[in-house]
Amino acid sequence: MFVDQVKVYVKAGDGGNGSVAFRREIYEPKGGPAGGDGGNGGDVVFEVDEGLNTLMDFRYQRHFKAKRGENGMGKGMHGRNADPLKVSVPPGTTVKNAETGEVIADLVTHKQTAVIANGGRGGKGNIRFTSARNRAPEIAENGEPGEEFEVQLELKLLADVGLVGFPSVGKSTLLSVVSAARPKIADYHFTTLAPNLGVVETSDHRSFVMADLPGLIEGAHEGVGLGYQFLKHVERTRVIVHVIDMSSFEGRDPYEDYVTINRELAQYDQRLEEKPQIVVANKMDMPEANQHLNAFKEKIDDHIQIYPVSAFTKEGLHDLLFAIADLLDRTPKLEMQEEQEEERVVYRHKQKDDDFKITRDPDGAFVVSGSKIEKLFKMTDFSHDESVQRFSRQLRKMGVDSALRKRGASDGDTVRLLDFEFEFIE
């Protein structure tokens, strides 16, 4: 089982600002309020697309930002709500908050959707602040900020392609040049003791998971060498890519290697004979490799697909990857069978965060912070006196003034909130 992981940043749209506007009336010198509400910002929505197999696309685009809502207008006109930003993910994707590790969504079935980041509410226009005392309020809200944070995407994958072959035929080198995987490679047998996996992408943007499986030796079906550990991995792949050393550098005959490996697969499980298989004639850059390839072709069936390549010079890899991708397109997908107990997401009651907290900076200034108070601050239009007065009332109602006094704040002390500074007044 391979777990692909990638972190991306999501930013939902901010709400549009409410409008301060007036309509003139003969009986009312200033006229009545006519400022409309701002539109809601767009959500960031993830949607399952069964046509996707990997998280490869997220390695090229790591920022997703939805549009903000339109500002409110005069004559009580509401700003337009922004459309949600839809992001396609493959089936089986788990979305977690990268900072807290909390699971936001488990996306499994085609077209299933989940709101990952909520768009901000549109700010209220001055038409919403009318009262018996104030018939023409000069006050409006800024739009609520949309949610923004980093998420970690995780996708459990079975390898689509299994590289099989004797030790030192070049499987690890092949994987390293066609994917971002970096297996340890050395000039001795059994370099690979556990599967290395990498995501491969063709030039026409098809992607699949390739596994460099441990080197097989004769008698593996009886447990010799890595035995069943190796064969279990082969069982869980859709396509077998049989890598053969055409250089015969170690004195082995390519055809005998081919027959031995296939015999081991069949003796372990005859169903492995039915899996689609592509033969890779590797190390074609070596002397006499062409002679060995011609001799090999004379001994096997004509319908066997053979692709001469050199993992060292990268010759022939383009055609090989296209052939693998085409074969995968024609091969049914395997159902993922968990060997472990099915994971369950348990949601626990969260303790409510404090509305604000007060700390001290080294210079003695009082710092007020907290998600609720910071949101109120961002939604306040400080260009209008009535908005400023409303914000002050909100702070007093939340108990900020009292809390500052308890911490020792007095007339003239500096109070910071985000990037702004205020003077505390008793």
Short mmCIF file of C-alpha atoms in Angstrom, two decimals:
data_model
loop_
_atom_site.label_atom_id
_atom_site.label_comp_id
_atom_site.label_asym_id
_atom_site.label_seq_id
_atom_site.Cartn_x
_atom_site.Cartn_y
_atom_site.Cartn_z
CA MET A 1 0.00 0.00 0.00
CA PHE A 2 1.33 3.40 -1.01
CA VAL A 3 0.10 6.63 0.60
CA ASP A 4 0.62 9.63 -1.65
CA GLN A 5 0.65 12.95 0.22
CA VAL A 6 0.71 16.58 -0.84
CA LYS A 7 0.03 19.88 0.94
CA VAL A 8 -1.97 22.66 -0.71
CA TYR A 9 -3.22 26.08 0.41
CA VAL A 10 -6.93 26.88 0.16
CA LYS A 11 -8.49 30.35 0.44
CA ALA A 12 -12.24 30.85 0.33
CA GLY A 13 -13.57 34.12 -1.08
CA ASP A 14 -14.09 37.12 1.18
CA GLY A 15 -17.58 38.53 1.45
CA GLY A 16 -18.32 41.71 -0.47
CA ASN A 17 -18.54 44.99 1.46
CA GLY A 18 -21.89 46.47 2.38
CA SER A 19 -22.71 49.84 0.86
CA VAL A 20 -23.45 53.22 2.46
CA ALA A 21 -25.94 54.94 0.17
CA PHE A 22 -29.04 57.15 0.53
CA ARG A 23 -32.19 57.89 -1.41
CA ARG A 24 -33.46 61.43 -1.24
CA GLU A 25 -36.87 62.09 0.25
CA ILE A 26 -38.70 65.43 0.41
CA TYR A 27 -39.76 64.94 4.02
CA GLU A 28 -36.33 63.75 5.18
CA PRO A 29 -33.40 66.13 4.60
CA LYS A 30 -30.76 63.44 4.36
CA GLY A 31 -32.94 60.80 2.75
CA GLY A 32 -33.43 57.16 3.66
CA PRO A 33 -30.65 54.51 3.69
CA ALA A 34 -30.28 52.58 0.42
CA GLY A 35 -27.00 50.70 0.76
CA GLY A 36 -27.30 47.00 -0.12
CA ASP A 37 -25.50 44.02 1.42
CA GLY A 38 -22.35 42.58 -0.07
CA GLY A 39 -22.44 39.16 -1.75
CA ASN A 40 -21.08 36.03 -0.09
CA GLY A 41 -17.59 34.85 -0.98
CA GLY A 42 -17.13 31.60 -2.85
CA ASP A 43 -16.51 28.32 -1.01
CA VAL A 44 -13.63 26.01 -1.92
CA VAL A 45 -15.29 22.69 -2.75
CA PHE A 46 -13.50 19.40 -3.46
CA GLU A 47 -15.29 17.00 -5.81
CA VAL A 48 -14.44 13.38 -6.61
CA ASP A 49 -13.59 12.62 -10.24
CA GLU A 50 -13.28 8.88 -10.88
CA GLY A 51 -11.13 9.65 -13.93
CA LEU A 52 -8.25 10.72 -11.67
CA ASN A 53 -5.88 8.12 -10.20
CA THR A 54 -3.20 10.14 -8.41
CA LEU A 55 -2.48 13.50 -6.76
CA MET A 56 -0.04 14.43 -9.53
CA ASP A 57 -1.99 17.57 -10.56
CA PHE A 58 -1.57 19.07 -7.09
CA ARG A 59 2.21 19.04 -7.45
CA TYR A 60 1.87 21.67 -10.18
CA GLN A 61 -0.84 23.81 -8.56
CA ARG A 62 -0.68 24.22 -4.79
CA HIS A 63 -2.82 27.36 -4.26
CA PHE A 64 -6.59 27.42 -4.69
CA LYS A 65 -8.40 30.71 -4.14
CA ALA A 66 -12.13 31.31 -4.61
CA LYS A 67 -13.51 34.68 -5.74
CA ARG A 68 -14.84 37.30 -3.35
CA GLY A 69 -18.46 38.43 -3.35
CA GLU A 70 -19.49 41.65 -5.06
CA ASN A 71 -19.91 44.78 -3.00
CA GLY A 72 -23.39 45.99 -2.21
CA MET A 73 -24.82 48.81 -4.33
CA GLY A 74 -27.26 51.68 -4.00
CA LYS A 75 -31.03 51.36 -4.14
CA GLY A 76 -30.80 48.41 -1.76
CA MET A 77 -29.19 46.19 -4.39
CA HIS A 78 -27.48 43.09 -3.00
CA GLY A 79 -24.00 42.28 -4.36
CA ARG A 80 -23.73 39.06 -6.35
CA ASN A 81 -22.62 35.93 -4.49
CA ALA A 82 -19.41 34.38 -5.81
CA ASP A 83 -19.54 30.90 -7.34
CA PRO A 84 -17.79 28.11 -5.43
CA LEU A 85 -14.36 27.04 -6.64
CA LYS A 86 -14.57 23.32 -7.48
CA VAL A 87 -11.37 21.27 -7.25
CA SER A 88 -11.31 17.71 -8.63
CA VAL A 89 -9.70 14.94 -6.56
CA PRO A 90 -9.37 11.18 -7.14
CA PRO A 91 -11.57 8.68 -5.26
CA GLY A 92 -10.16 7.75 -1.88
CA THR A 93 -8.74 11.19 -1.06
CA THR A 94 -8.61 12.18 2.61
CA VAL A 95 -8.40 15.91 3.37
CA LYS A 96 -6.82 16.99 6.66
CA ASN A 97 -6.05 20.32 8.27
CA ALA A 98 -2.27 20.42 7.89
CA GLU A 99 -1.75 22.23 11.19
CA THR A 100 -4.08 20.28 13.48
CA GLY A 101 -4.30 16.94 11.67
CA GLU A 102 -8.09 17.06 11.91
CA VAL A 103 -9.86 15.15 9.12
CA ILE A 104 -12.05 17.54 7.13
CA ALA A 105 -13.39 15.08 4.57
CA ASP A 106 -13.12 11.51 3.28
CA LEU A 107 -13.94 11.59 -0.42
CA VAL A 108 -14.76 8.18 -1.88
CA THR A 109 -17.53 8.06 -4.50
CA HIS A 110 -17.75 9.73 -7.91
CA LYS A 111 -19.18 13.28 -7.78
CA GLN A 112 -19.11 13.33 -3.96
CA THR A 113 -18.40 16.86 -2.75
CA ALA A 114 -17.24 18.52 0.46
CA VAL A 115 -16.85 22.17 1.38
CA ILE A 116 -13.23 22.48 2.52
CA ALA A 117 -13.13 26.25 3.17
CA ASN A 118 -16.21 28.40 3.70
CA GLY A 119 -16.60 31.71 1.93
CA GLY A 120 -17.10 34.85 3.99
CA ARG A 121 -20.53 36.37 4.57
CA GLY A 122 -21.26 39.59 2.72
CA GLY A 123 -21.15 42.75 4.85
CA LYS A 124 -24.44 44.45 5.72
CA GLY A 125 -25.33 47.69 3.97
CA ASN A 126 -26.60 50.74 5.82
CA ILE A 127 -30.19 49.84 4.96
CA ARG A 128 -29.83 47.08 7.59
CA PHE A 129 -28.88 49.47 10.41
CA THR A 130 -31.96 51.70 10.37
CA SER A 131 -33.60 52.26 13.75
CA ALA A 132 -36.10 54.61 15.32
CA ARG A 133 -33.23 56.65 16.71
CA ASN A 134 -31.17 56.69 13.53
CA ARG A 135 -33.20 56.99 10.31
CA ALA A 136 -30.14 57.59 8.12
CA PRO A 137 -27.20 55.56 9.50
CA GLU A 138 -23.78 56.10 7.95
CA ILE A 139 -22.58 52.63 8.74
CA ALA A 140 -21.89 49.46 6.79
CA GLU A 141 -19.89 46.27 7.32
CA ASN A 142 -16.94 45.06 5.36
CA GLY A 143 -17.27 41.52 4.08
CA GLU A 144 -16.35 38.64 6.37
CA PRO A 145 -12.97 37.11 5.49
CA GLY A 146 -13.13 33.69 3.87
CA GLU A 147 -11.46 30.75 5.59
CA GLU A 148 -7.86 30.10 4.61
CA PHE A 149 -5.42 27.42 5.71
CA GLU A 150 -3.16 24.65 4.47
CA VAL A 151 -4.60 21.18 3.94
CA GLN A 152 -2.87 17.86 3.49
CA LEU A 153 -4.27 15.51 0.87
CA GLU A 154 -3.66 11.80 1.33
CA LEU A 155 -4.46 9.05 -1.16
CA LYS A 156 -3.95 5.36 -0.49
CA LEU A 157 -2.88 3.68 -3.69
CA LEU A 158 -2.28 0.24 -5.00
CA ALA A 159 0.51 0.06 -7.55
CA ASP A 160 -0.88 -0.02 -11.08
CA VAL A 161 2.37 -1.38 -12.47
CA GLY A 162 4.77 -3.88 -10.91
CA LEU A 163 8.35 -4.10 -12.17
CA VAL A 164 9.51 -7.73 -11.95
CA GLY A 165 12.80 -9.37 -12.85
CA PHE A 166 15.99 -10.84 -11.46
CA PRO A 167 18.12 -8.70 -9.12
CA SER A 168 20.28 -6.05 -10.82
CA VAL A 169 18.37 -5.97 -14.11
CA GLY A 170 17.79 -2.21 -13.70
CA LYS A 171 14.32 -1.95 -12.15
CA SER A 172 15.31 0.66 -9.55
CA THR A 173 17.14 2.73 -12.15
CA LEU A 174 14.14 2.58 -14.47
CA LEU A 175 11.79 3.76 -11.70
CA SER A 176 14.14 6.60 -10.74
CA VAL A 177 14.25 8.06 -14.27
CA VAL A 178 10.50 7.86 -15.03
CA SER A 179 9.24 9.16 -11.67
CA ALA A 180 10.23 11.29 -8.71
CA ALA A 181 11.04 8.18 -6.66
CA ARG A 182 14.63 7.93 -5.47
CA PRO A 183 15.33 4.29 -4.59
CA LYS A 184 18.77 3.37 -3.30
CA ILE A 185 20.73 1.81 -6.14
CA ALA A 186 23.95 -0.20 -5.89
CA ASP A 187 25.88 -2.79 -7.88
CA TYR A 188 24.95 -5.83 -5.85
CA HIS A 189 21.99 -8.15 -5.50
CA PHE A 190 18.95 -7.38 -3.40
CA THR A 191 19.50 -3.64 -3.40
CA THR A 192 15.72 -3.38 -3.04
CA LEU A 193 14.41 -5.18 0.03
CA ALA A 194 11.01 -3.49 0.10
CA PRO A 195 8.91 -2.02 -2.74
CA ASN A 196 9.74 1.51 -3.88
CA LEU A 197 6.85 3.35 -5.48
CA GLY A 198 6.63 6.40 -7.68
CA VAL A 199 3.97 8.29 -9.57
CA VAL A 200 4.68 8.35 -13.31
CA GLU A 201 3.19 10.88 -15.73
CA THR A 202 3.25 10.54 -19.52
CA SER A 203 3.66 13.51 -21.84
CA ASP A 204 -0.10 13.46 -22.52
CA HIS A 205 -0.74 13.84 -18.74
CA ARG A 206 -1.88 10.32 -17.92
CA SER A 207 -0.52 9.16 -14.58
CA PHE A 208 -0.11 5.85 -12.79
CA VAL A 209 1.70 4.31 -9.82
CA MET A 210 4.72 2.13 -10.55
CA ALA A 211 6.34 -0.21 -8.01
CA ASP A 212 9.91 -1.44 -8.15
CA LEU A 213 9.39 -4.83 -6.51
CA PRO A 214 12.14 -6.82 -4.77
CA GLY A 215 14.31 -8.93 -7.05
CA LEU A 216 12.96 -12.43 -7.64
CA ILE A 217 15.01 -15.63 -7.62
CA GLU A 218 14.26 -19.22 -8.49
CA GLY A 219 12.25 -20.96 -5.77
CA ALA A 220 10.51 -17.79 -4.57
CA HIS A 221 7.11 -19.51 -4.70
CA GLU A 222 8.42 -21.89 -2.01
CA GLY A 223 9.66 -19.03 0.16
CA VAL A 224 13.25 -18.90 -1.09
CA GLY A 225 14.78 -15.42 -0.85
CA LEU A 226 12.05 -12.85 -0.29
CA GLY A 227 9.55 -15.43 -1.49
CA TYR A 228 5.95 -14.67 -0.62
CA GLN A 229 6.75 -11.09 0.37
CA PHE A 230 7.61 -10.38 -3.24
CA LEU A 231 4.79 -12.37 -4.82
CA LYS A 232 2.14 -10.73 -2.62
CA HIS A 233 3.08 -7.37 -4.11
CA VAL A 234 2.85 -8.72 -7.67
CA GLU A 235 -0.62 -10.04 -6.89
CA ARG A 236 -1.84 -6.52 -6.13
CA THR A 237 -0.75 -4.89 -9.40
CA ARG A 238 -2.82 -4.48 -12.56
CA VAL A 239 -0.02 -4.76 -15.11
CA ILE A 240 3.31 -6.59 -14.92
CA VAL A 241 6.35 -5.00 -16.55
CA HIS A 242 8.98 -7.71 -16.90
CA VAL A 243 12.47 -6.15 -16.97
CA ILE A 244 15.21 -8.25 -18.57
CA ASP A 245 18.94 -7.52 -18.74
CA MET A 246 19.78 -7.84 -22.44
CA SER A 247 23.47 -7.21 -21.84
CA SER A 248 23.95 -10.66 -20.22
CA PHE A 249 26.61 -8.91 -18.17
CA GLU A 250 26.33 -11.44 -15.35
CA GLY A 251 26.44 -14.42 -17.72
CA ARG A 252 22.72 -15.19 -17.50
CA ASP A 253 20.66 -15.94 -20.60
CA PRO A 254 17.81 -13.38 -21.12
CA TYR A 255 15.38 -16.04 -22.35
CA GLU A 256 16.10 -18.33 -19.38
CA ASP A 257 15.51 -15.38 -17.03
CA TYR A 258 12.19 -14.68 -18.75
CA VAL A 259 11.04 -18.30 -18.44
CA THR A 260 12.18 -18.63 -14.82
CA ILE A 261 10.38 -15.51 -13.62
CA ASN A 262 7.13 -16.42 -15.35
CA ARG A 263 7.32 -19.97 -13.98
CA GLU A 264 7.70 -18.61 -10.45
CA LEU A 265 4.67 -16.36 -10.92
CA ALA A 266 2.53 -19.23 -12.24
CA GLN A 267 3.58 -21.66 -9.50
CA TYR A 268 2.63 -19.11 -6.86
CA ASP A 269 -0.75 -18.32 -8.42
CA GLN A 270 -1.90 -19.27 -11.90
CA ARG A 271 -3.98 -16.12 -12.06
CA LEU A 272 -0.75 -14.13 -12.35
CA GLU A 273 -0.32 -15.67 -15.81
CA GLU A 274 -3.50 -13.87 -16.86
CA LYS A 275 -2.24 -10.42 -15.85
CA PRO A 276 -1.25 -8.22 -18.80
CA GLN A 277 2.53 -8.21 -19.22
CA ILE A 278 4.98 -6.01 -21.11
CA VAL A 279 8.59 -7.11 -21.60
CA VAL A 280 11.27 -4.45 -21.23
CA ALA A 281 14.60 -5.25 -22.87
CA ASN A 282 16.85 -3.11 -20.69
CA LYS A 283 20.52 -2.07 -20.96
CA MET A 284 20.36 -1.77 -24.75
CA ASP A 285 23.25 0.70 -24.58
CA MET A 286 25.60 -2.17 -23.69
CA PRO A 287 27.72 -4.07 -26.27
CA GLU A 288 26.09 -7.17 -27.84
CA ALA A 289 22.66 -6.23 -26.37
CA ASN A 290 21.13 -6.12 -29.88
CA GLN A 291 22.40 -9.63 -30.66
CA HIS A 292 20.92 -10.95 -27.44
CA LEU A 293 17.62 -9.22 -28.18
CA ASN A 294 17.36 -10.79 -31.65
CA ALA A 295 18.07 -14.22 -30.19
CA PHE A 296 15.46 -13.58 -27.49
CA LYS A 297 12.79 -12.61 -30.03
CA GLU A 298 13.32 -15.86 -31.94
CA LYS A 299 12.41 -17.91 -28.87
CA ILE A 300 9.21 -16.20 -27.68
CA ASP A 301 5.73 -15.75 -29.14
CA ASP A 302 5.22 -12.97 -31.64
CA HIS A 303 2.32 -11.48 -29.66
CA ILE A 304 4.56 -10.62 -26.67
CA GLN A 305 5.14 -6.85 -26.51
CA ILE A 306 8.87 -6.08 -26.24
CA TYR A 307 10.22 -2.57 -25.69
CA PRO A 308 13.98 -2.08 -26.05
CA VAL A 309 15.16 0.65 -23.65
CA SER A 310 18.15 1.97 -21.80
CA ALA A 311 17.30 3.28 -18.36
CA PHE A 312 20.82 4.75 -18.31
CA THR A 313 20.53 6.81 -21.54
CA LYS A 314 16.68 7.06 -21.32
CA GLU A 315 16.35 5.78 -24.89
CA GLY A 316 12.99 4.15 -25.63
CA LEU A 317 11.30 5.26 -22.39
CA HIS A 318 8.76 7.55 -24.11
CA ASP A 319 7.28 4.68 -26.14
CA LEU A 320 7.37 2.35 -23.13
CA LEU A 321 5.40 4.72 -20.88
CA PHE A 322 2.78 5.27 -23.57
CA ALA A 323 2.40 1.51 -24.03
CA ILE A 324 1.96 1.02 -20.27
CA ALA A 325 -0.61 3.84 -20.05
CA ASP A 326 -2.55 2.42 -23.03
CA LEU A 327 -2.58 -1.04 -21.47
CA LEU A 328 -3.78 0.37 -18.12
CA ASP A 329 -6.61 2.17 -19.92
CA ARG A 330 -7.82 -1.25 -21.12
CA THR A 331 -7.28 -3.05 -17.80
CA PRO A 332 -9.97 -3.00 -15.08
CA LYS A 333 -9.06 -1.35 -11.80
CA LEU A 334 -8.52 -3.42 -8.67
CA GLU A 335 -10.71 -2.93 -5.65
CA MET A 336 -8.71 -1.66 -2.68
CA GLN A 337 -8.86 -4.25 0.07
CA GLU A 338 -7.59 -2.97 3.36
CA GLU A 339 -5.48 -5.46 5.30
CA GLN A 340 -5.96 -3.42 8.39
CA GLU A 341 -9.15 -2.56 10.21
CA GLU A 342 -11.09 0.11 8.41
CA GLU A 343 -10.20 3.54 9.70
CA ARG A 344 -13.02 5.52 11.19
CA VAL A 345 -13.14 9.22 11.69
CA VAL A 346 -14.28 10.01 15.22
CA TYR A 347 -15.56 13.51 15.79
CA ARG A 348 -15.17 14.76 19.32
CA HIS A 349 -16.75 17.78 20.93
CA LYS A 350 -14.41 20.71 20.64
CA GLN A 351 -14.03 23.15 23.46
CA LYS A 352 -15.16 26.57 22.33
CA ASP A 353 -12.28 28.93 21.70
CA ASP A 354 -12.12 32.12 23.75
CA ASP A 355 -13.43 35.20 21.96
CA PHE A 356 -10.10 36.92 22.60
CA LYS A 357 -6.93 36.80 24.66
CA ILE A 358 -4.60 39.50 25.91
CA THR A 359 -0.81 39.29 25.97
CA ARG A 360 2.05 41.78 26.38
CA ASP A 361 4.73 42.66 23.85
CA PRO A 362 8.32 43.32 25.04
CA ASP A 363 7.76 47.08 24.64
CA GLY A 364 4.87 46.95 27.13
CA ALA A 365 2.02 47.22 24.62
CA PHE A 366 -1.10 45.13 25.21
CA VAL A 367 -1.90 42.73 22.35
CA VAL A 368 -5.50 41.64 21.78
CA SER A 369 -5.94 38.56 19.57
CA GLY A 370 -8.47 35.85 18.77
CA SER A 371 -10.38 34.68 15.71
CA LYS A 372 -13.70 36.32 16.67
CA ILE A 373 -12.29 39.75 17.56
CA GLU A 374 -10.01 39.75 14.52
CA LYS A 375 -12.97 38.93 12.28
CA LEU A 376 -14.98 41.82 13.77
CA PHE A 377 -12.04 44.14 13.20
CA LYS A 378 -11.70 43.14 9.54
CA MET A 379 -15.42 43.63 8.98
CA THR A 380 -15.37 47.19 10.37
CA ASP A 381 -15.22 50.10 7.94
CA PHE A 382 -13.11 52.62 9.85
CA SER A 383 -13.77 55.35 7.29
CA HIS A 384 -17.17 56.02 8.93
CA ASP A 385 -17.41 57.31 12.52
CA GLU A 386 -20.57 55.31 13.22
CA SER A 387 -18.75 52.08 12.26
CA VAL A 388 -15.90 52.93 14.63
CA GLN A 389 -18.38 53.62 17.45
CA ARG A 390 -20.13 50.30 16.74
CA PHE A 391 -16.80 48.45 16.93
CA SER A 392 -16.07 50.09 20.29
CA ARG A 393 -19.47 48.96 21.61
CA GLN A 394 -18.77 45.42 20.40
CA LEU A 395 -15.44 45.35 22.25
CA ARG A 396 -17.05 46.54 25.48
CA LYS A 397 -19.83 43.96 25.13
CA MET A 398 -17.23 41.21 24.68
CA GLY A 399 -15.48 42.38 27.86
CA VAL A 400 -12.27 43.57 26.22
CA ASP A 401 -12.18 46.87 28.14
CA SER A 402 -12.64 45.11 31.49
CA ALA A 403 -10.02 42.50 30.66
CA LEU A 404 -7.49 45.19 29.74
CA ARG A 405 -8.08 46.98 33.05
CA LYS A 406 -7.54 43.69 34.92
CA ARG A 407 -4.22 43.27 33.12
CA GLY A 408 -3.21 46.75 34.31
CA ALA A 409 -3.99 48.90 31.28
CA SER A 410 -4.42 52.62 32.04
CA ASP A 411 -4.99 55.86 30.11
CA GLY A 412 -2.59 56.30 27.22
CA ASP A 413 -1.33 52.68 27.06
CA THR A 414 -0.88 51.19 23.60
CA VAL A 415 -3.23 48.39 22.50
CA ARG A 416 -2.45 46.36 19.37
CA LEU A 417 -4.89 44.37 17.26
CA LEU A 418 -3.38 42.76 14.17
CA ASP A 419 -1.33 45.51 12.44
CA PHE A 420 -3.14 48.42 14.11
CA GLU A 421 -2.50 50.31 17.33
CA PHE A 422 -5.00 52.07 19.60
CA GLU A 423 -4.70 54.19 22.71
CA PHE A 424 -6.48 52.86 25.74
CA ILE A 425 -8.89 55.39 27.27
CA GLU A 426 -10.53 54.92 30.67
#
